[in-house]
GROMACS .gro file of C-alpha atoms in nm:
model
  218
    1UNK     CA    1  -1.680   7.907  -1.840
    2UNK     CA    2  -2.061   7.969  -1.860
    3UNK     CA    3  -2.251   7.684  -2.038
    4UNK     CA    4  -2.383   7.794  -2.377
    5UNK     CA    5  -2.768   7.818  -2.390
    6UNK     CA    6  -2.967   7.634  -2.651
    7UNK     CA    7  -3.070   7.866  -2.931
    8UNK     CA    8  -3.418   7.869  -2.812
    9UNK     CA    9  -3.334   8.038  -2.488
   10UNK     CA   10  -3.210   8.378  -2.393
   11UNK     CA   11  -3.101   8.581  -2.087
   12UNK     CA   12  -3.285   8.866  -2.253
   13UNK     CA   13  -3.622   8.741  -2.151
   14UNK     CA   14  -3.784   8.617  -1.836
   15UNK     CA   15  -4.120   8.476  -1.707
   16UNK     CA   16  -4.175   8.633  -1.371
   17UNK     CA   17  -4.409   8.741  -1.067
   18UNK     CA   18  -4.408   9.119  -1.026
   19UNK     CA   19  -4.517   9.243  -0.676
   20UNK     CA   20  -4.800   9.514  -0.701
   21UNK     CA   21  -4.660   9.873  -0.696
   22UNK     CA   22  -4.834   9.946  -0.366
   23UNK     CA   23  -4.577   9.732  -0.182
   24UNK     CA   24  -4.258   9.797  -0.370
   25UNK     CA   25  -4.145  10.119  -0.210
   26UNK     CA   26  -3.961   9.953   0.101
   27UNK     CA   27  -3.801   9.694  -0.134
   28UNK     CA   28  -3.677   9.950  -0.382
   29UNK     CA   29  -3.543  10.169  -0.119
   30UNK     CA   30  -3.299   9.882  -0.022
   31UNK     CA   31  -3.232   9.755  -0.367
   32UNK     CA   32  -3.134  10.098  -0.498
   33UNK     CA   33  -2.845  10.084  -0.243
   34UNK     CA   34  -2.750   9.721  -0.243
   35UNK     CA   35  -2.850   9.555  -0.564
   36UNK     CA   36  -2.628   9.619  -0.860
   37UNK     CA   37  -2.904   9.500  -1.088
   38UNK     CA   38  -3.149   9.770  -0.966
   39UNK     CA   39  -3.147   9.972  -1.296
   40UNK     CA   40  -3.198   9.653  -1.514
   41UNK     CA   41  -3.442   9.460  -1.314
   42UNK     CA   42  -3.773   9.553  -1.144
   43UNK     CA   43  -3.836   9.385  -0.817
   44UNK     CA   44  -3.942   9.031  -0.916
   45UNK     CA   45  -3.955   8.653  -0.852
   46UNK     CA   46  -3.833   8.444  -1.147
   47UNK     CA   47  -4.035   8.164  -1.256
   48UNK     CA   48  -3.840   8.083  -1.575
   49UNK     CA   49  -3.512   8.247  -1.652
   50UNK     CA   50  -3.355   8.247  -1.899
   51UNK     CA   51  -3.683   8.226  -2.114
   52UNK     CA   52  -3.742   8.201  -2.489
   53UNK     CA   53  -3.538   8.391  -2.728
   54UNK     CA   54  -3.725   8.663  -2.928
   55UNK     CA   55  -4.059   8.626  -2.755
   56UNK     CA   56  -4.210   8.958  -2.884
   57UNK     CA   57  -4.325   9.107  -3.215
   58UNK     CA   58  -4.392   9.490  -3.239
   59UNK     CA   59  -4.310   9.520  -2.869
   60UNK     CA   60  -4.578   9.272  -2.769
   61UNK     CA   61  -4.576   8.913  -2.665
   62UNK     CA   62  -4.608   8.672  -2.962
   63UNK     CA   63  -4.955   8.532  -2.982
   64UNK     CA   64  -4.853   8.162  -2.979
   65UNK     CA   65  -4.639   8.220  -2.655
   66UNK     CA   66  -4.920   8.392  -2.492
   67UNK     CA   67  -5.171   8.107  -2.577
   68UNK     CA   68  -4.931   7.851  -2.426
   69UNK     CA   69  -4.892   8.069  -2.100
   70UNK     CA   70  -5.257   8.110  -2.089
   71UNK     CA   71  -5.332   7.747  -2.100
   72UNK     CA   72  -5.112   7.693  -1.804
   73UNK     CA   73  -5.229   7.999  -1.614
   74UNK     CA   74  -5.587   7.916  -1.620
   75UNK     CA   75  -5.514   7.590  -1.425
   76UNK     CA   76  -5.356   7.788  -1.134
   77UNK     CA   77  -5.606   7.992  -0.915
   78UNK     CA   78  -5.479   8.323  -0.785
   79UNK     CA   79  -5.333   8.297  -0.438
   80UNK     CA   80  -5.237   8.515  -0.146
   81UNK     CA   81  -4.865   8.544  -0.043
   82UNK     CA   82  -4.667   8.707   0.235
   83UNK     CA   83  -4.300   8.819   0.198
   84UNK     CA   84  -4.138   8.813   0.547
   85UNK     CA   85  -3.856   9.043   0.611
   86UNK     CA   86  -3.774   8.873   0.943
   87UNK     CA   87  -3.702   8.545   0.765
   88UNK     CA   88  -3.462   8.635   0.491
   89UNK     CA   89  -3.264   8.395   0.283
   90UNK     CA   90  -2.905   8.412   0.156
   91UNK     CA   91  -2.747   8.244  -0.148
   92UNK     CA   92  -2.379   8.193  -0.092
   93UNK     CA   93  -2.249   8.183  -0.454
   94UNK     CA   94  -1.896   8.197  -0.347
   95UNK     CA   95  -1.698   8.302  -0.034
   96UNK     CA   96  -1.729   8.668  -0.147
   97UNK     CA   97  -2.051   8.666  -0.339
   98UNK     CA   98  -2.384   8.652  -0.149
   99UNK     CA   99  -2.724   8.747  -0.245
  100UNK     CA  100  -2.994   8.837   0.014
  101UNK     CA  101  -3.353   8.775  -0.058
  102UNK     CA  102  -3.707   8.795   0.072
  103UNK     CA  103  -3.912   8.472   0.045
  104UNK     CA  104  -4.276   8.391   0.063
  105UNK     CA  105  -4.412   8.230   0.369
  106UNK     CA  106  -4.550   7.934   0.181
  107UNK     CA  107  -4.398   7.791  -0.142
  108UNK     CA  108  -4.659   7.538  -0.263
  109UNK     CA  109  -4.865   7.748  -0.483
  110UNK     CA  110  -4.561   7.918  -0.652
  111UNK     CA  111  -4.389   7.590  -0.705
  112UNK     CA  112  -4.702   7.444  -0.855
  113UNK     CA  113  -4.721   7.734  -1.091
  114UNK     CA  114  -4.359   7.711  -1.186
  115UNK     CA  115  -4.374   7.337  -1.234
  116UNK     CA  116  -4.657   7.366  -1.488
  117UNK     CA  117  -4.477   7.638  -1.667
  118UNK     CA  118  -4.154   7.444  -1.668
  119UNK     CA  119  -4.333   7.136  -1.815
  120UNK     CA  120  -4.499   7.356  -2.092
  121UNK     CA  121  -4.173   7.522  -2.189
  122UNK     CA  122  -3.931   7.229  -2.135
  123UNK     CA  123  -3.644   7.245  -2.370
  124UNK     CA  124  -3.413   6.950  -2.447
  125UNK     CA  125  -3.060   7.003  -2.313
  126UNK     CA  126  -3.150   7.241  -2.049
  127UNK     CA  127  -3.114   7.105  -1.685
  128UNK     CA  128  -3.333   7.353  -1.505
  129UNK     CA  129  -3.373   7.109  -1.205
  130UNK     CA  130  -3.015   7.081  -1.110
  131UNK     CA  131  -3.087   7.306  -0.815
  132UNK     CA  132  -3.415   7.295  -0.637
  133UNK     CA  133  -3.648   7.589  -0.730
  134UNK     CA  134  -3.648   7.848  -0.441
  135UNK     CA  135  -3.882   8.124  -0.499
  136UNK     CA  136  -3.706   8.448  -0.391
  137UNK     CA  137  -3.702   8.817  -0.449
  138UNK     CA  138  -3.355   8.963  -0.440
  139UNK     CA  139  -3.292   9.267  -0.242
  140UNK     CA  140  -2.911   9.307  -0.245
  141UNK     CA  141  -2.565   9.152  -0.295
  142UNK     CA  142  -2.269   9.155  -0.064
  143UNK     CA  143  -1.922   9.016  -0.013
  144UNK     CA  144  -1.931   8.945   0.343
  145UNK     CA  145  -2.148   8.819   0.649
  146UNK     CA  146  -2.125   9.176   0.789
  147UNK     CA  147  -2.290   9.304   0.456
  148UNK     CA  148  -2.567   9.027   0.486
  149UNK     CA  149  -2.631   9.153   0.844
  150UNK     CA  150  -2.659   9.511   0.729
  151UNK     CA  151  -2.896   9.443   0.443
  152UNK     CA  152  -3.104   9.232   0.675
  153UNK     CA  153  -3.145   9.517   0.912
  154UNK     CA  154  -3.208   9.768   0.645
  155UNK     CA  155  -3.491   9.566   0.472
  156UNK     CA  156  -3.664   9.469   0.790
  157UNK     CA  157  -3.651   9.845   0.905
  158UNK     CA  158  -3.774   9.960   0.560
  159UNK     CA  159  -4.067   9.730   0.560
  160UNK     CA  160  -4.162   9.795   0.925
  161UNK     CA  161  -4.153  10.171   0.862
  162UNK     CA  162  -4.350  10.145   0.546
  163UNK     CA  163  -4.626   9.929   0.708
  164UNK     CA  164  -4.647  10.166   1.007
  165UNK     CA  165  -4.656  10.482   0.800
  166UNK     CA  166  -4.932  10.329   0.580
  167UNK     CA  167  -5.125  10.200   0.876
  168UNK     CA  168  -5.135   9.852   0.734
  169UNK     CA  169  -5.355   9.627   0.951
  170UNK     CA  170  -5.139   9.312   0.967
  171UNK     CA  171  -5.074   9.061   1.234
  172UNK     CA  172  -4.694   9.063   1.141
  173UNK     CA  173  -4.554   9.413   1.099
  174UNK     CA  174  -4.261   9.293   0.888
  175UNK     CA  175  -4.478   9.113   0.632
  176UNK     CA  176  -4.586   9.255   0.279
  177UNK     CA  177  -4.911   9.100   0.157
  178UNK     CA  178  -4.943   9.014  -0.208
  179UNK     CA  179  -5.236   8.876  -0.398
  180UNK     CA  180  -5.073   8.691  -0.684
  181UNK     CA  181  -5.317   8.686  -0.983
  182UNK     CA  182  -5.096   8.727  -1.295
  183UNK     CA  183  -4.759   8.635  -1.443
  184UNK     CA  184  -4.548   8.858  -1.674
  185UNK     CA  185  -4.304   8.808  -1.967
  186UNK     CA  186  -4.009   9.062  -1.956
  187UNK     CA  187  -3.773   9.140  -2.237
  188UNK     CA  188  -3.468   9.350  -2.299
  189UNK     CA  189  -3.299   9.432  -2.622
  190UNK     CA  190  -2.944   9.433  -2.480
  191UNK     CA  191  -2.778   9.275  -2.174
  192UNK     CA  192  -2.735   9.619  -2.025
  193UNK     CA  193  -3.090   9.744  -2.097
  194UNK     CA  194  -3.361   9.755  -1.840
  195UNK     CA  195  -3.623   9.465  -1.867
  196UNK     CA  196  -3.963   9.585  -1.975
  197UNK     CA  197  -4.310   9.409  -1.964
  198UNK     CA  198  -4.419   9.273  -2.296
  199UNK     CA  199  -4.705   9.056  -2.178
  200UNK     CA  200  -4.930   8.999  -1.875
  201UNK     CA  201  -5.142   8.685  -1.827
  202UNK     CA  202  -5.401   8.642  -1.546
  203UNK     CA  203  -5.407   8.316  -1.343
  204UNK     CA  204  -5.730   8.111  -1.305
  205UNK     CA  205  -6.045   8.071  -1.513
  206UNK     CA  206  -6.219   8.395  -1.596
  207UNK     CA  207  -6.534   8.324  -1.392
  208UNK     CA  208  -6.292   8.231  -1.091
  209UNK     CA  209  -6.104   8.552  -1.122
  210UNK     CA  210  -6.414   8.766  -1.081
  211UNK     CA  211  -6.522   8.554  -0.773
  212UNK     CA  212  -6.175   8.567  -0.623
  213UNK     CA  213  -6.157   8.951  -0.675
  214UNK     CA  214  -6.485   9.009  -0.518
  215UNK     CA  215  -6.401   8.786  -0.220
  216UNK     CA  216  -6.067   8.968  -0.165
  217UNK     CA  217  -6.207   9.311  -0.160
  218UNK     CA  218  -6.220   9.481   0.184
   0.00000   0.00000   0.00000
């Protein structure tokens, strides 16, 4: 039986990283076939889920929650990340329930960001640390090792073809490059609804953001 959440939390909201739309096509091509949550979730990496209950007002993130996230976000500079399709991860939930996921090449920046957010939104009675935080972007679910192998082949092929078609100059043809400069709060009204963005908060101090963006151009 699932453990009941504290009243302050809900599975109808999440604090996440969303990959830029320019790199999501090869991910979505595979998720559309293998991920049962395709229609409910955009491609994402969870930072805090479940998140706060009723985080919005008039379809926008509540001001007090935004301020709290901004206070954390400004202490974490934007950073670069690569998603490697030739180093896929697998969660073995049960013998017949497995999730295949893409992971970043380095975890330190994401873990630092998540730890700061976790500290800010720590809620009594919630043991978020029972399992070590593993940043991941789910691409599919399956019931067998054969299914894992098939999804692995499909996502590697999809990303490789995408990079080749778009003439990406990349030392690793199976890597999707991502400049992480913001976090998003998602919300849905019902468990079966699709999550939508209700708030976006930039990382780093405003002056540093301009410098980082200028440096990363080209």
